[in-house]
Amino acid sequence: MGVNIRGRHYLKLLDYTPEEIRYLLDLSKDFKRLKRSGTPHRYLEGKNIVLLFEKTSTRTRCSFEVAGMDLGMGVTYLDPGSSQMGKKESIADTARVLGRLYDGIEYRGFDQELVETLAACAGVPVWNGLTDQFHPTQMLADLLTIEEKLGRLKGVNFTFMGDARNNMGNSLMIACAKMGLNFTACAPRELFPAESLVKEAQAIAAESGCRVTLTEDVKAGTKDADVIYTDIWVSMGEAEEIWETRIRLLKDYQVNRAVMDNAKDTAIFMHCLPSFHDTKTTIGRQIADKFGLEEMEVTDEVFESRQSVVFDEAENRMHTIKAVIYATLC
Ligand code: CP
Ligand code: NVA
């Protein structure tokens, strides 16, 4: 039977079957071909979407805007500073208003419960643009990039290094389990994903014929990896004071030349971005001044190396987000 996700929300990959994820990846490839060949695809003309951001963004916001405009839609961007959201109006009330005006709503914010509430109240599809727990639109871009670079998903050895219980660690563990990649979280025990989510991922992985492993051992965790993935050590919404502890916990989990050399020769390096790989950002400079660390989760050498696919990955955000919008609204 064909896959049909019209009218559905896109809140976390746990809600989607491997067949539905496959459908979204294939649709993304179609949209990428159309975009690259300059073929117009204004399939959703007359529809309008709104993008709600309670945290900052470059890739996700711009991908939703370009995807929406390419599909011929009207796009509105709202942040807490330019709307009543949060301060004067609850998420539930905001959802009920915006659901009357728009055909779809993107939301980036804090607790996953907020986007789930928004979805329950909106009456139109809601897309999660990142919460503290999950980042599901990033997952499609990451899977698409791996498939483009390595030619397959099933059986790929995927290692995530860093804060493995943040939105990226959680989401990548579920994405890999669903699509048959062997997932390893290589992190200090304090930053392992929650036990309940690991159990859930392991049960999914057993059905897909792959493994979910947690290890503190960098050598064992990165050995023969096809993909080495990392993320910033302190996520949006976390207190500034956390940097000190996080650096202490994660400095041995930096992706550097030794890590890449321990992985397969054909291994690729991935990062959702933004990244602290030098001191050319305000925070990067502050950390260097305070802690003497000029590169954090990844060295500049690896970030700029031929193994790094981070900008292809960033481009794929747009093609995959377009697929999600189209498939849920068409
Ligand atoms: N990867 C990602 O979500 O980037 P932004 O925070 O810039 O949207
Ligand atoms: N873990 C990061 C991901 C950014 C895309 C954050 O939440 O800030």
XYZ file of C-alpha atoms and ligand atoms in Angstrom:
346
model
C 0.000 0.000 0.000
C 1.252 3.512 -0.818
C 2.331 5.873 1.946
C 0.058 8.835 2.646
C 0.903 11.292 5.426
C -1.407 14.128 4.374
C -2.741 16.042 7.399
C -0.189 14.499 9.797
C 2.000 16.397 12.278
C 5.775 15.948 12.155
C 6.840 16.113 15.812
C 9.370 13.296 16.313
C 10.591 10.287 14.320
C 9.131 7.916 16.933
C 5.724 8.746 15.358
C 6.851 7.610 11.888
C 7.403 4.142 10.402
C 10.557 3.282 8.430
C 8.370 3.155 5.278
C 7.103 6.694 5.920
C 10.653 7.944 6.549
C 11.786 6.234 3.313
C 8.933 7.965 1.449
C 10.051 11.382 2.805
C 13.672 10.700 1.810
C 12.680 9.712 -1.736
C 10.444 12.760 -2.026
C 13.357 14.935 -0.832
C 15.506 13.527 -3.643
C 12.772 14.426 -6.161
C 12.592 17.971 -4.811
C 16.393 18.279 -4.868
C 16.403 17.282 -8.554
C 13.701 19.858 -9.344
C 15.570 22.597 -7.499
C 18.930 21.741 -9.057
C 17.463 21.669 -12.577
C 15.647 24.966 -12.045
C 12.239 23.344 -12.609
C 9.443 25.351 -10.943
C 7.428 23.384 -8.364
C 4.873 25.816 -6.982
C 2.575 22.925 -6.038
C 1.079 24.608 -2.954
C 0.182 28.004 -4.369
C -2.551 29.734 -2.351
C -1.505 28.099 0.924
C 0.204 29.906 3.813
C 2.462 28.749 6.629
C 3.736 30.381 9.824
C 7.098 29.781 11.492
C 7.256 30.233 15.276
C 10.729 30.478 16.796
C 11.295 30.729 20.555
C 15.008 30.006 19.990
C 17.356 31.411 17.352
C 18.001 29.708 13.991
C 19.779 30.099 10.671
C 19.321 26.783 8.791
C 15.874 25.745 9.992
C 14.269 29.146 9.548
C 15.812 29.756 6.121
C 15.040 26.214 4.952
C 11.361 26.584 5.889
C 11.219 30.026 4.243
C 12.881 28.963 0.973
C 10.980 25.661 0.859
C 7.693 27.464 1.426
C 8.417 30.099 -1.211
C 9.615 27.490 -3.751
C 6.294 25.677 -3.235
C 4.475 28.945 -3.989
C 3.247 29.564 -0.448
C 3.006 32.658 1.732
C 5.394 32.445 4.709
C 5.224 34.405 7.999
C 8.051 34.383 10.578
C 7.268 35.120 14.239
C 9.544 35.251 17.257
C 8.672 36.016 20.898
C 9.868 39.622 20.440
C 7.402 40.327 17.638
C 4.362 38.360 18.841
C 2.306 37.668 21.969
C 3.510 34.054 22.054
C 4.494 32.844 25.517
C 4.435 36.145 27.416
C 0.827 37.258 26.912
C -0.722 34.289 25.142
C -0.389 30.575 25.850
C 0.818 28.124 23.231
C -2.662 26.557 23.149
C -4.350 29.902 22.425
C -1.666 30.846 19.884
C -2.248 27.519 18.125
C -6.011 28.011 17.971
C -5.600 31.460 16.422
C -2.899 30.542 13.927
C -4.694 27.339 12.926
C -7.561 29.530 11.676
C -5.229 31.600 9.498
C -2.568 29.199 8.238
C -2.389 25.791 6.554
C 0.638 24.642 8.579
C 2.708 25.733 11.596
C 6.415 25.252 12.307
C 7.504 25.535 15.955
C 10.972 25.725 17.559
C 11.021 25.974 21.326
C 11.859 24.386 24.635
C 9.965 21.396 26.009
C 8.653 18.766 23.579
C 5.340 19.002 25.426
C 4.850 22.525 24.014
C 4.994 21.390 20.390
C 2.744 18.427 21.238
C 0.207 20.856 22.796
C 0.435 23.121 19.793
C -0.276 20.160 17.529
C -3.213 19.017 19.660
C -4.828 22.473 19.451
C -3.918 23.808 15.990
C -6.205 21.820 13.678
C -3.527 22.006 10.935
C -0.214 20.123 10.542
C 2.496 21.191 12.987
C 6.216 20.619 12.270
C 8.800 20.464 15.052
C 11.730 22.742 14.179
C 13.664 21.634 17.325
C 12.810 21.184 20.983
C 15.013 20.340 23.958
C 14.311 16.642 23.308
C 14.098 16.181 19.516
C 15.115 17.723 16.166
C 13.218 15.617 13.592
C 13.633 17.790 10.476
C 17.417 17.610 10.951
C 17.135 13.788 10.885
C 15.870 13.641 7.319
C 18.714 15.882 6.106
C 21.229 13.688 7.927
C 19.846 10.419 6.553
C 19.673 11.844 3.028
C 23.296 13.033 3.255
C 24.515 9.641 4.508
C 22.693 7.852 1.704
C 24.088 10.262 -0.900
C 27.665 9.940 0.390
C 27.813 6.240 1.323
C 25.181 4.817 -1.016
C 23.238 3.077 1.757
C 21.717 3.412 5.214
C 21.324 -0.175 6.394
C 24.385 -1.539 8.181
C 26.180 1.836 8.339
C 28.224 2.235 11.546
C 27.193 5.590 12.988
C 28.917 7.165 16.005
C 27.643 10.236 17.848
C 30.204 11.926 20.105
C 29.261 14.533 22.687
C 26.165 15.322 24.739
C 24.298 12.168 23.763
C 21.172 13.065 25.761
C 20.479 16.302 23.953
C 17.978 16.759 21.110
C 20.532 15.575 18.529
C 21.718 12.514 20.464
C 18.141 11.417 21.146
C 16.947 12.001 17.591
C 19.924 10.353 15.884
C 19.578 7.271 18.084
C 15.938 6.872 17.025
C 16.624 7.741 13.362
C 19.405 5.134 13.144
C 17.340 2.469 14.915
C 14.396 3.031 12.553
C 16.484 2.982 9.364
C 18.868 0.108 10.217
C 22.111 1.980 11.036
C 24.243 0.705 13.932
C 24.168 3.587 16.425
C 26.887 4.185 19.007
C 26.707 6.982 21.556
C 30.300 7.717 22.535
C 30.054 9.947 25.597
C 30.694 10.140 29.328
C 28.124 8.153 31.321
C 26.612 11.368 32.750
C 25.615 12.354 29.210
C 24.171 9.032 28.006
C 20.578 9.253 26.691
C 17.755 8.478 29.165
C 17.460 4.761 29.879
C 13.797 4.606 28.808
C 14.595 6.092 25.382
C 17.583 3.757 24.956
C 15.303 0.771 25.687
C 12.783 2.042 23.147
C 15.537 2.542 20.551
C 16.956 -0.930 21.209
C 13.542 -2.516 20.668
C 13.153 -0.628 17.357
C 16.712 -1.587 16.351
C 16.007 -5.260 17.009
C 13.161 -5.060 14.468
C 15.335 -3.222 11.933
C 18.247 -5.656 12.389
C 20.765 -3.139 13.808
C 22.358 -2.267 17.155
C 22.223 0.605 19.662
C 25.348 0.798 21.836
C 26.521 3.229 24.530
C 30.210 3.530 25.397
C 32.555 5.841 27.281
C 35.534 4.409 25.366
C 36.552 6.690 22.466
C 38.783 4.091 20.783
C 36.130 1.367 20.851
C 33.285 3.763 20.038
C 34.863 5.207 16.905
C 36.608 2.062 15.579
C 35.519 1.296 12.010
C 32.814 3.959 12.042
C 31.366 5.035 8.678
C 29.991 8.258 10.137
C 31.390 10.373 12.971
C 28.814 12.933 14.109
C 29.032 15.629 16.766
C 27.090 18.634 18.039
C 27.867 21.674 20.197
C 28.545 20.840 23.859
C 26.035 23.309 25.330
C 22.647 23.567 23.649
C 20.310 26.541 23.247
C 18.401 27.206 26.441
C 21.121 25.800 28.740
C 22.719 28.114 31.324
C 26.049 29.751 30.498
C 27.549 28.378 33.742
C 27.257 24.867 32.282
C 30.206 25.438 29.930
C 32.798 24.662 32.579
C 31.347 21.268 33.548
C 30.560 20.375 29.955
C 34.121 21.125 28.799
C 35.469 18.969 31.620
C 33.123 16.116 30.676
C 33.549 16.344 26.907
C 37.090 17.492 26.169
C 38.191 13.877 25.592
C 35.292 13.385 23.163
C 36.426 16.006 20.649
C 36.370 14.871 17.009
C 40.001 15.250 15.903
C 42.409 13.613 13.470
C 43.041 10.637 15.812
C 39.292 9.938 15.973
C 38.894 10.149 12.185
C 41.954 7.913 11.674
C 40.434 5.300 13.972
C 37.248 5.275 11.861
C 37.107 3.719 8.376
C 39.216 5.330 5.608
C 35.962 6.158 3.849
C 34.353 7.712 6.969
C 32.536 11.025 6.731
C 32.284 13.755 9.362
C 28.856 15.279 10.081
C 27.542 18.098 12.296
C 24.095 19.706 12.406
C 25.773 23.159 12.837
C 26.392 25.738 14.155
C 29.839 24.560 15.256
C 32.643 25.843 17.470
C 35.648 24.717 15.412
C 37.623 27.960 15.744
C 37.522 31.283 17.583
C 35.710 33.240 14.865
C 32.470 33.519 16.867
C 31.685 35.553 19.984
C 31.159 32.457 22.132
C 34.147 30.672 20.587
C 36.356 33.641 21.493
C 34.924 33.879 25.043
C 35.547 30.165 25.667
C 39.096 30.468 24.333
C 39.780 33.430 26.635
C 38.205 31.765 29.683
C 39.239 28.119 29.286
C 42.116 28.243 26.789
C 40.269 25.991 24.338
C 40.449 27.217 20.728
C 38.447 24.353 19.183
C 35.666 22.503 20.920
C 33.557 19.569 19.670
C 35.578 19.302 16.419
C 38.996 20.531 15.368
C 39.196 23.024 12.541
C 41.323 20.499 10.622
C 38.547 17.865 10.609
C 35.793 20.431 10.011
C 37.600 21.718 6.901
C 38.809 18.286 5.718
C 37.617 16.430 2.628
C 35.829 13.965 4.958
C 33.573 16.757 6.216
C 30.142 16.866 4.546
C 28.602 19.500 6.800
C 27.611 21.963 4.089
C 25.961 19.306 1.896
C 24.107 18.304 5.052
C 23.048 21.933 5.626
C 21.755 22.237 2.042
C 19.748 19.064 2.507
C 17.811 20.721 5.334
C 15.903 22.685 2.698
C 15.109 19.786 0.338
C 13.952 17.547 3.188
C 11.876 20.251 4.904
C 10.211 20.893 1.547
C 9.307 17.204 1.379
C 7.766 17.311 4.875
C 5.715 20.426 4.090
C 4.528 19.034 0.767
C 3.706 15.525 2.012
C 1.677 16.768 4.963
C -0.164 19.583 3.110
C -0.654 18.314 -0.445
N 21.005 22.680 12.502
C 20.126 23.646 12.826
O 19.001 23.377 13.256
O 20.575 24.906 12.628
P 19.841 26.254 13.073
O 19.858 26.300 14.567
O 20.628 27.350 12.428
O 18.425 26.212 12.565
N 21.826 20.700 20.357
C 21.812 21.933 19.612
C 21.315 21.685 18.217
C 21.338 22.909 17.328
C 20.820 22.623 15.957
C 20.926 22.936 20.325
O 19.814 22.567 20.737
O 21.332 24.079 20.491
